[in-house]
Coordinates of C-alpha atoms in Angstrom, one line a residue:
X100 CA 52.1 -4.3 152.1
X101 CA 55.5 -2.7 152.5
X102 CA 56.2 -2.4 148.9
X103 CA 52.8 -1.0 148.0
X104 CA 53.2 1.5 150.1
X105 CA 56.8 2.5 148.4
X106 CA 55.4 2.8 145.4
X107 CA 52.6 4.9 146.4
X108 CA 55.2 7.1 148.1
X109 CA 57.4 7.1 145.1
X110 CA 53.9 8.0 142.8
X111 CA 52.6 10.3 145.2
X112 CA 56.5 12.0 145.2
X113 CA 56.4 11.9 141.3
X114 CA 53.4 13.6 140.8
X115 CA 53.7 16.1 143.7
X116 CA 57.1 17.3 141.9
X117 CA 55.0 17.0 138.4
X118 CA 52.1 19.8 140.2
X119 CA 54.8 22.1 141.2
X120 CA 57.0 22.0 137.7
X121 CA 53.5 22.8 136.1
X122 CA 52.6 25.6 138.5
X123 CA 56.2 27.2 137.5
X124 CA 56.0 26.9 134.4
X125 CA 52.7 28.8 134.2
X126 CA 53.4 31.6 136.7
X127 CA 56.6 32.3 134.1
X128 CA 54.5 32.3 131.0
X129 CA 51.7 34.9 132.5
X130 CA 54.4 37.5 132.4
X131 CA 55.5 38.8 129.0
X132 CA 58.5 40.1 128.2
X133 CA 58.6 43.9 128.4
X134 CA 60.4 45.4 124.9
X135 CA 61.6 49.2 125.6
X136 CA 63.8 50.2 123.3
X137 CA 62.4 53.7 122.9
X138 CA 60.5 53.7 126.0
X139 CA 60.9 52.9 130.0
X140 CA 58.2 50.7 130.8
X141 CA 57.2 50.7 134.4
X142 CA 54.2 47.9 134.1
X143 CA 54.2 45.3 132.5
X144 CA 51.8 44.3 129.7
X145 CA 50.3 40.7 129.2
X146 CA 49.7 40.3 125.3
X147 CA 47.0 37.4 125.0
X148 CA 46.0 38.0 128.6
X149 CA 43.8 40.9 130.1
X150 CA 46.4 43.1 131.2
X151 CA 47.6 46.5 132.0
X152 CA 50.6 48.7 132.3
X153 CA 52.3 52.1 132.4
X154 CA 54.6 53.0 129.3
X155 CA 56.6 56.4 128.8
X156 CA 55.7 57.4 125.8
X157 CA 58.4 60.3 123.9
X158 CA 56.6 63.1 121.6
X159 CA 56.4 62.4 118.5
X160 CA 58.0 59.1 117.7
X161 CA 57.1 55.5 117.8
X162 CA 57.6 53.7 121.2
X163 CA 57.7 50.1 121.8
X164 CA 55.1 48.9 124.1
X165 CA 55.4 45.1 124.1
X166 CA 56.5 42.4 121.9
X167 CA 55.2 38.4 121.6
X168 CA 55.4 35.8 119.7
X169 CA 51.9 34.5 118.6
X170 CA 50.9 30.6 117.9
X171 CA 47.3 31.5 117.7
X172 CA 45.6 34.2 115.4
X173 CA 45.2 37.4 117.2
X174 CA 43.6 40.8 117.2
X175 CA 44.2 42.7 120.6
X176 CA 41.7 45.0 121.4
X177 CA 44.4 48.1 123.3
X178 CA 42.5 50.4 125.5
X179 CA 43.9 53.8 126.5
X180 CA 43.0 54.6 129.6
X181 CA 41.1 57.8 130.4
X182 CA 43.6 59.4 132.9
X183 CA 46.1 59.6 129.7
X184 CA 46.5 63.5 128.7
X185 CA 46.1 62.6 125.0
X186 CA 44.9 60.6 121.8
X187 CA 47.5 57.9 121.0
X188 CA 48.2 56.3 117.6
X189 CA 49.0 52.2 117.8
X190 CA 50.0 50.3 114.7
X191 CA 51.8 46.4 115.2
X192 CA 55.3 45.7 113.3
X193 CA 56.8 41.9 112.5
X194 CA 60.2 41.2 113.2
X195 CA 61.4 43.3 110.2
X196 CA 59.7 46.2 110.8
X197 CA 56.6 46.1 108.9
X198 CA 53.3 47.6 110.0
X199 CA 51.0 44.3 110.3
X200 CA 47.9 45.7 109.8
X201 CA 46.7 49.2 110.0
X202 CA 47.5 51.8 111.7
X203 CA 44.4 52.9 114.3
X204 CA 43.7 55.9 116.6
X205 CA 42.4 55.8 119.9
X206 CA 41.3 58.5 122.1
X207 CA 42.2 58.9 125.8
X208 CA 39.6 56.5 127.4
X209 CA 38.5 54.6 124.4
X210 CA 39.2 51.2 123.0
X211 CA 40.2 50.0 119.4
X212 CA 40.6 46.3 118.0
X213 CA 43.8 46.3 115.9
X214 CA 44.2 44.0 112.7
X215 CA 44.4 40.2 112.7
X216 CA 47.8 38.8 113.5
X217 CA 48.6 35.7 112.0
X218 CA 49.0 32.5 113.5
X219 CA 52.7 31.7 113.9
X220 CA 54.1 34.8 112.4
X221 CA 57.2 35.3 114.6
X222 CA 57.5 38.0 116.9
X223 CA 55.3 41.6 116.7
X224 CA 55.7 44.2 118.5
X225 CA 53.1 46.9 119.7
X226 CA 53.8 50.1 119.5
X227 CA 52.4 53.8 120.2
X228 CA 52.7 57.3 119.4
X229 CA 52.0 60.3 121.1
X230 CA 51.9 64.2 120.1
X231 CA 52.7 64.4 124.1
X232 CA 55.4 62.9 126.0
X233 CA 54.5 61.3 129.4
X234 CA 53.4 57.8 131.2
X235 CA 50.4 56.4 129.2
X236 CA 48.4 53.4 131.1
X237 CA 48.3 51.0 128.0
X238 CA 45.7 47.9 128.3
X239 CA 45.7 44.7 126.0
X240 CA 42.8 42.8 126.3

């Protein structure tokens, strides 16, 4: 009876330390990483996951807005929000700068679908322009 009872212990311990690994390792992949080279983010963006954040956004220039690394085909519908004071322009560029895609126009509290990303086409980064500078709440969906 004694040594069942170790090995359940030992099992139960095993898998108890296997639930918590797994929960880990998920809470640090819902995040994305935040790419601002030309912009300070203060939200965070969730590429692949519904998701929203705040982005400065300069006049006149292309900002980055987020970056990910894609396994599965994609085509991210990006919503910007109504509060925004302007129209944005979005386009999606590979890891050696080239637009993937087209590039789209949204108005302030309208949605577009952007282009298919392919699957496992290294990193892309999303990123926006503005005729005004300001914070612009960005959504991914």
């Amino acid at each position: 009876m004694k040594r069942k009872s170790g090995k359940l212990l030992i099992v139960t311990g095993v898998c108890a330390l296997l639930a918590v690994s797994l929960i880990a390792a998920l809470a640090g992949k819902s995040k994305s990483e935040i790419i601002a080279a030309d912009s300070v983010v203060q939200g965070q963006i969730q590429p692949h996951v519904n998701g929203s954040g705040t982005v400065y956004l300069a006049a006149n220039q292309w900002c980055n807005v987020t970056s990910s690394n894609n396994v599965f085909p994609y085509k991210p519908k990006i919503t910007n929000d109504a509060s925004n004071p302007c129209y944005i322009k979005l386009r999606i560029v590979n890891e050696v700068g080239e637009v993937v895609g087209k590039e789209k126009e949204v108005e302030a509290g309208k949605s577009v679908t952007m282009d298919n990303i392919p699957a496992f086409s290294g990193t892309y980064t999303l990123q926006a322009y503005s005729e005004k500078e300001g914070n612009f709440t960005i959504s991914i969906d």
